[in-house]
mmCIF file with all atom_site columns, C-alpha atoms and ligand atoms in Angstrom:
data_model
loop_
_atom_site.group_PDB
_atom_site.id
_atom_site.type_symbol
_atom_site.label_atom_id
_atom_site.label_alt_id
_atom_site.label_comp_id
_atom_site.label_asym_id
_atom_site.label_entity_id
_atom_site.label_seq_id
_atom_site.pdbx_PDB_ins_code
_atom_site.Cartn_x
_atom_site.Cartn_y
_atom_site.Cartn_z
_atom_site.occupancy
_atom_site.B_iso_or_equiv
_atom_site.pdbx_formal_charge
_atom_site.auth_seq_id
_atom_site.auth_comp_id
_atom_site.auth_asym_id
_atom_site.auth_atom_id
_atom_site.pdbx_PDB_model_num
ATOM   1   C  CA  . MET A 1 1   ? -3.752  3.195  20.324  1.00 84.00 ? 1   MET A CA  1
ATOM   2   C  CA  . ASN A 1 2   ? -0.437  4.145  21.927  1.00 90.00 ? 2   ASN A CA  1
ATOM   3   C  CA  . GLN A 1 3   ? 2.783   5.350  20.318  1.00 92.00 ? 3   GLN A CA  1
ATOM   4   C  CA  . ASN A 1 4   ? 4.355   1.883  20.390  1.00 95.00 ? 4   ASN A CA  1
ATOM   5   C  CA  . ASP A 1 5   ? 1.386   0.348  18.605  1.00 94.00 ? 5   ASP A CA  1
ATOM   6   C  CA  . LEU A 1 6   ? 1.510   3.113  16.064  1.00 95.00 ? 6   LEU A CA  1
ATOM   7   C  CA  . LYS A 1 7   ? 5.226   2.582  15.477  1.00 96.00 ? 7   LYS A CA  1
ATOM   8   C  CA  . LYS A 1 8   ? 4.711   -1.137 15.036  1.00 96.00 ? 8   LYS A CA  1
ATOM   9   C  CA  . LEU A 1 9   ? 1.846   -0.623 12.579  1.00 97.00 ? 9   LEU A CA  1
ATOM   10  C  CA  . ARG A 1 10  ? 3.817   1.983  10.653  1.00 97.00 ? 10  ARG A CA  1
ATOM   11  C  CA  . LYS A 1 11  ? 6.647   -0.539 10.281  1.00 97.00 ? 11  LYS A CA  1
ATOM   12  C  CA  . MET A 1 12  ? 4.203   -3.201 9.068   1.00 97.00 ? 12  MET A CA  1
ATOM   13  C  CA  . LEU A 1 13  ? 2.788   -0.758 6.535   1.00 98.00 ? 13  LEU A CA  1
ATOM   14  C  CA  . MET A 1 14  ? 6.216   0.185  5.240   1.00 97.00 ? 14  MET A CA  1
ATOM   15  C  CA  . GLU A 1 15  ? 7.219   -3.465 4.918   1.00 97.00 ? 15  GLU A CA  1
ATOM   16  C  CA  . LYS A 1 16  ? 4.039   -4.181 2.990   1.00 96.00 ? 16  LYS A CA  1
ATOM   17  C  CA  . ARG A 1 17  ? 4.744   -1.240 0.690   1.00 96.00 ? 17  ARG A CA  1
ATOM   18  C  CA  . ASP A 1 18  ? 8.288   -2.514 0.114   1.00 95.00 ? 18  ASP A CA  1
ATOM   19  C  CA  . ASP A 1 19  ? 6.945   -5.971 -0.706  1.00 93.00 ? 19  ASP A CA  1
ATOM   20  C  CA  . LEU A 1 20  ? 4.601   -4.558 -3.301  1.00 92.00 ? 20  LEU A CA  1
ATOM   21  C  CA  . LEU A 1 21  ? 7.247   -2.289 -4.795  1.00 91.00 ? 21  LEU A CA  1
ATOM   22  C  CA  . GLN A 1 22  ? 9.576   -5.274 -4.931  1.00 89.00 ? 22  GLN A CA  1
ATOM   23  C  CA  . VAL A 1 23  ? 7.058   -6.952 -7.219  1.00 83.00 ? 23  VAL A CA  1
ATOM   24  C  CA  . VAL A 1 24  ? 7.278   -3.903 -9.481  1.00 78.00 ? 24  VAL A CA  1
ATOM   25  C  CA  . ARG A 1 25  ? 11.088  -3.940 -9.392  1.00 80.00 ? 25  ARG A CA  1
ATOM   26  C  CA  . SER A 1 26  ? 11.414  -7.599 -10.243 1.00 80.00 ? 26  SER A CA  1
ATOM   27  C  CA  . LYS A 1 27  ? 9.077   -7.107 -13.171 1.00 73.00 ? 27  LYS A CA  1
ATOM   28  C  CA  . LYS A 1 28  ? 11.226  -4.190 -14.273 1.00 71.00 ? 28  LYS A CA  1
ATOM   29  C  CA  . GLU A 1 29  ? 14.318  -6.378 -14.175 1.00 77.00 ? 29  GLU A CA  1
ATOM   30  C  CA  . ASP A 1 30  ? 12.588  -8.921 -16.354 1.00 76.00 ? 30  ASP A CA  1
ATOM   31  C  CA  . LEU A 1 31  ? 11.929  -6.143 -18.815 1.00 70.00 ? 31  LEU A CA  1
ATOM   32  C  CA  . ARG A 1 32  ? 15.590  -5.073 -18.749 1.00 72.00 ? 32  ARG A CA  1
ATOM   33  C  CA  . GLU A 1 33  ? 16.729  -8.559 -19.522 1.00 73.00 ? 33  GLU A CA  1
ATOM   34  C  CA  . ALA A 1 34  ? 14.291  -8.753 -22.357 1.00 71.00 ? 34  ALA A CA  1
ATOM   35  C  CA  . GLU A 1 35  ? 15.291  -5.412 -23.891 1.00 65.00 ? 35  GLU A CA  1
ATOM   36  C  CA  . ILE A 1 36  ? 19.014  -5.226 -24.438 1.00 57.00 ? 36  ILE A CA  1
ATOM   37  C  CA  . GLY A 1 37  ? 19.495  -1.859 -26.085 1.00 56.00 ? 37  GLY A CA  1
ATOM   38  C  CA  . ASP A 1 38  ? 20.793  1.714  -25.729 1.00 53.00 ? 38  ASP A CA  1
ATOM   39  C  CA  . GLU A 1 39  ? 17.566  3.428  -24.821 1.00 54.00 ? 39  GLU A CA  1
ATOM   40  C  CA  . ILE A 1 40  ? 16.978  1.617  -21.585 1.00 52.00 ? 40  ILE A CA  1
ATOM   41  C  CA  . ASP A 1 41  ? 18.418  4.296  -19.254 1.00 57.00 ? 41  ASP A CA  1
ATOM   42  C  CA  . SER A 1 42  ? 16.311  7.137  -20.595 1.00 55.00 ? 42  SER A CA  1
ATOM   43  C  CA  . ALA A 1 43  ? 13.292  4.891  -20.636 1.00 56.00 ? 43  ALA A CA  1
ATOM   44  C  CA  . SER A 1 44  ? 13.739  3.391  -17.197 1.00 60.00 ? 44  SER A CA  1
ATOM   45  C  CA  . GLU A 1 45  ? 11.772  6.052  -15.337 1.00 61.00 ? 45  GLU A CA  1
ATOM   46  C  CA  . THR A 1 46  ? 8.843   5.654  -17.661 1.00 63.00 ? 46  THR A CA  1
ATOM   47  C  CA  . ALA A 1 47  ? 9.201   1.915  -17.446 1.00 60.00 ? 47  ALA A CA  1
ATOM   48  C  CA  . GLU A 1 48  ? 8.925   2.061  -13.682 1.00 58.00 ? 48  GLU A CA  1
ATOM   49  C  CA  . LYS A 1 49  ? 5.671   3.976  -13.898 1.00 58.00 ? 49  LYS A CA  1
ATOM   50  C  CA  . GLU A 1 50  ? 4.380   1.610  -16.526 1.00 60.00 ? 50  GLU A CA  1
ATOM   51  C  CA  . MET A 1 51  ? 5.338   -1.328 -14.369 1.00 60.00 ? 51  MET A CA  1
ATOM   52  C  CA  . LEU A 1 52  ? 3.021   -0.065 -11.638 1.00 61.00 ? 52  LEU A CA  1
ATOM   53  C  CA  . PHE A 1 53  ? 0.237   -0.969 -13.997 1.00 63.00 ? 53  PHE A CA  1
ATOM   54  C  CA  . GLU A 1 54  ? 1.591   -4.499 -14.068 1.00 71.00 ? 54  GLU A CA  1
ATOM   55  C  CA  . LEU A 1 55  ? 0.432   -5.005 -10.519 1.00 81.00 ? 55  LEU A CA  1
ATOM   56  C  CA  . THR A 1 56  ? -2.815  -6.860 -10.195 1.00 84.00 ? 56  THR A CA  1
ATOM   57  C  CA  . ASP A 1 57  ? -5.876  -4.808 -9.216  1.00 86.00 ? 57  ASP A CA  1
ATOM   58  C  CA  . ASN A 1 58  ? -5.712  -6.328 -5.778  1.00 88.00 ? 58  ASN A CA  1
ATOM   59  C  CA  . GLU A 1 59  ? -2.049  -5.370 -5.347  1.00 89.00 ? 59  GLU A CA  1
ATOM   60  C  CA  . LYS A 1 60  ? -2.791  -1.820 -6.523  1.00 89.00 ? 60  LYS A CA  1
ATOM   61  C  CA  . THR A 1 61  ? -5.702  -1.500 -4.119  1.00 92.00 ? 61  THR A CA  1
ATOM   62  C  CA  . ILE A 1 62  ? -3.516  -2.629 -1.234  1.00 94.00 ? 62  ILE A CA  1
ATOM   63  C  CA  . LEU A 1 63  ? -0.662  -0.314 -2.244  1.00 94.00 ? 63  LEU A CA  1
ATOM   64  C  CA  . ASP A 1 64  ? -3.094  2.633  -2.380  1.00 94.00 ? 64  ASP A CA  1
ATOM   65  C  CA  . ALA A 1 65  ? -4.498  1.738  1.022   1.00 96.00 ? 65  ALA A CA  1
ATOM   66  C  CA  . VAL A 1 66  ? -1.014  1.297  2.512   1.00 97.00 ? 66  VAL A CA  1
ATOM   67  C  CA  . GLU A 1 67  ? 0.050   4.718  1.259   1.00 96.00 ? 67  GLU A CA  1
ATOM   68  C  CA  . ALA A 1 68  ? -3.171  6.311  2.473   1.00 96.00 ? 68  ALA A CA  1
ATOM   69  C  CA  . SER A 1 69  ? -2.610  4.749  5.908   1.00 97.00 ? 69  SER A CA  1
ATOM   70  C  CA  . LEU A 1 70  ? 0.959   6.078  6.099   1.00 97.00 ? 70  LEU A CA  1
ATOM   71  C  CA  . ARG A 1 71  ? -0.357  9.571  5.255   1.00 96.00 ? 71  ARG A CA  1
ATOM   72  C  CA  . LYS A 1 72  ? -3.025  9.229  7.924   1.00 96.00 ? 72  LYS A CA  1
ATOM   73  C  CA  . ILE A 1 73  ? -0.380  8.301  10.508  1.00 95.00 ? 73  ILE A CA  1
ATOM   74  C  CA  . GLU A 1 74  ? 1.476   11.522 9.592   1.00 94.00 ? 74  GLU A CA  1
ATOM   75  C  CA  . LYS A 1 75  ? -1.726  13.553 9.920   1.00 94.00 ? 75  LYS A CA  1
ATOM   76  C  CA  . GLY A 1 76  ? -2.802  11.811 13.111  1.00 92.00 ? 76  GLY A CA  1
ATOM   77  C  CA  . THR A 1 77  ? -6.070  10.519 11.666  1.00 93.00 ? 77  THR A CA  1
ATOM   78  C  CA  . TYR A 1 78  ? -5.009  6.881  11.470  1.00 96.00 ? 78  TYR A CA  1
ATOM   79  C  CA  . GLY A 1 79  ? -7.384  4.315  12.943  1.00 95.00 ? 79  GLY A CA  1
ATOM   80  C  CA  . LYS A 1 80  ? -10.592 6.085  11.946  1.00 96.00 ? 80  LYS A CA  1
ATOM   81  C  CA  . CYS A 1 81  ? -13.045 4.841  9.359   1.00 96.00 ? 81  CYS A CA  1
ATOM   82  C  CA  . GLU A 1 82  ? -12.771 6.898  6.152   1.00 93.00 ? 82  GLU A CA  1
ATOM   83  C  CA  . ALA A 1 83  ? -16.522 6.746  5.593   1.00 95.00 ? 83  ALA A CA  1
ATOM   84  C  CA  . CYS A 1 84  ? -18.134 7.398  8.976   1.00 96.00 ? 84  CYS A CA  1
ATOM   85  C  CA  . GLY A 1 85  ? -15.154 8.592  11.047  1.00 95.00 ? 85  GLY A CA  1
ATOM   86  C  CA  . SER A 1 86  ? -15.703 6.149  13.872  1.00 96.00 ? 86  SER A CA  1
ATOM   87  C  CA  . LYS A 1 87  ? -12.787 4.414  15.529  1.00 96.00 ? 87  LYS A CA  1
ATOM   88  C  CA  . ILE A 1 88  ? -11.822 1.103  13.959  1.00 96.00 ? 88  ILE A CA  1
ATOM   89  C  CA  . PRO A 1 89  ? -11.317 -1.628 16.598  1.00 95.00 ? 89  PRO A CA  1
ATOM   90  C  CA  . PHE A 1 90  ? -7.647  -2.263 17.253  1.00 95.00 ? 90  PHE A CA  1
ATOM   91  C  CA  . ALA A 1 91  ? -7.945  -6.013 16.551  1.00 95.00 ? 91  ALA A CA  1
ATOM   92  C  CA  . ARG A 1 92  ? -9.128  -5.185 13.026  1.00 96.00 ? 92  ARG A CA  1
ATOM   93  C  CA  . ILE A 1 93  ? -6.271  -2.747 12.464  1.00 96.00 ? 93  ILE A CA  1
ATOM   94  C  CA  . GLU A 1 94  ? -3.744  -5.208 13.795  1.00 95.00 ? 94  GLU A CA  1
ATOM   95  C  CA  . ALA A 1 95  ? -5.000  -7.873 11.395  1.00 95.00 ? 95  ALA A CA  1
ATOM   96  C  CA  . ILE A 1 96  ? -5.052  -5.508 8.384   1.00 95.00 ? 96  ILE A CA  1
ATOM   97  C  CA  . PRO A 1 97  ? -3.001  -2.357 9.140   1.00 97.00 ? 97  PRO A CA  1
ATOM   98  C  CA  . TRP A 1 98  ? -4.063  -0.721 5.846   1.00 97.00 ? 98  TRP A CA  1
ATOM   99  C  CA  . VAL A 1 99  ? -7.770  -1.184 6.585   1.00 96.00 ? 99  VAL A CA  1
ATOM   100 C  CA  . ARG A 1 100 ? -9.745  1.940  5.564   1.00 95.00 ? 100 ARG A CA  1
ATOM   101 C  CA  . TYR A 1 101 ? -13.234 1.289  6.870   1.00 95.00 ? 101 TYR A CA  1
ATOM   102 C  CA  . CYS A 1 102 ? -14.959 -0.039 9.933   1.00 95.00 ? 102 CYS A CA  1
ATOM   103 C  CA  . ILE A 1 103 ? -16.765 -3.362 9.629   1.00 94.00 ? 103 ILE A CA  1
ATOM   104 C  CA  . ASP A 1 104 ? -20.179 -1.692 9.159   1.00 95.00 ? 104 ASP A CA  1
ATOM   105 C  CA  . CYS A 1 105 ? -19.043 0.524  6.293   1.00 96.00 ? 105 CYS A CA  1
ATOM   106 C  CA  . GLN A 1 106 ? -17.048 -2.279 4.716   1.00 93.00 ? 106 GLN A CA  1
ATOM   107 C  CA  . SER A 1 107 ? -20.020 -4.644 4.659   1.00 94.00 ? 107 SER A CA  1
ATOM   108 C  CA  . LYS A 1 108 ? -22.299 -1.901 3.309   1.00 93.00 ? 108 LYS A CA  1
ATOM   109 C  CA  . ALA A 1 109 ? -19.772 -1.235 0.513   1.00 87.00 ? 109 ALA A CA  1
ATOM   110 C  CA  . GLU A 1 110 ? -19.555 -4.914 -0.302  1.00 88.00 ? 110 GLU A CA  1
ATOM   111 C  CA  . LYS A 1 111 ? -23.332 -5.256 -0.543  1.00 88.00 ? 111 LYS A CA  1
ATOM   112 C  CA  . SER A 1 112 ? -23.817 -2.320 -2.885  1.00 77.00 ? 112 SER A CA  1
HETATM 113 ZN ZN1 . LIG B 2 .   ? -17.409 3.377  9.107   1.00 55.73 ? 201 LIG B ZN1 1
#
């Protein structure tokens, strides 16, 4: 994987993270509209954290994986399977940039 590929994938990951956080934000706005009161400002930080739990399990799993991938890019370990450490084929990474496991480990995890 070259630097350009890495840059492109990093951008895709950040866009995906923004998309997911946008879901959280729009849910937060719904809450604001529903609660017209004085305590909203002090509560907004808590509300944001609570709203993260409003994501579906699938959305949370993806957000976790996206953030883990961004950390791995920083550390230079991106593109390796988290379970066995082998290189994940580029085609698989390109299709799912937040992929954590190689196909072998993924299918073993799905069977168990
Ligand atoms: Zn593996």
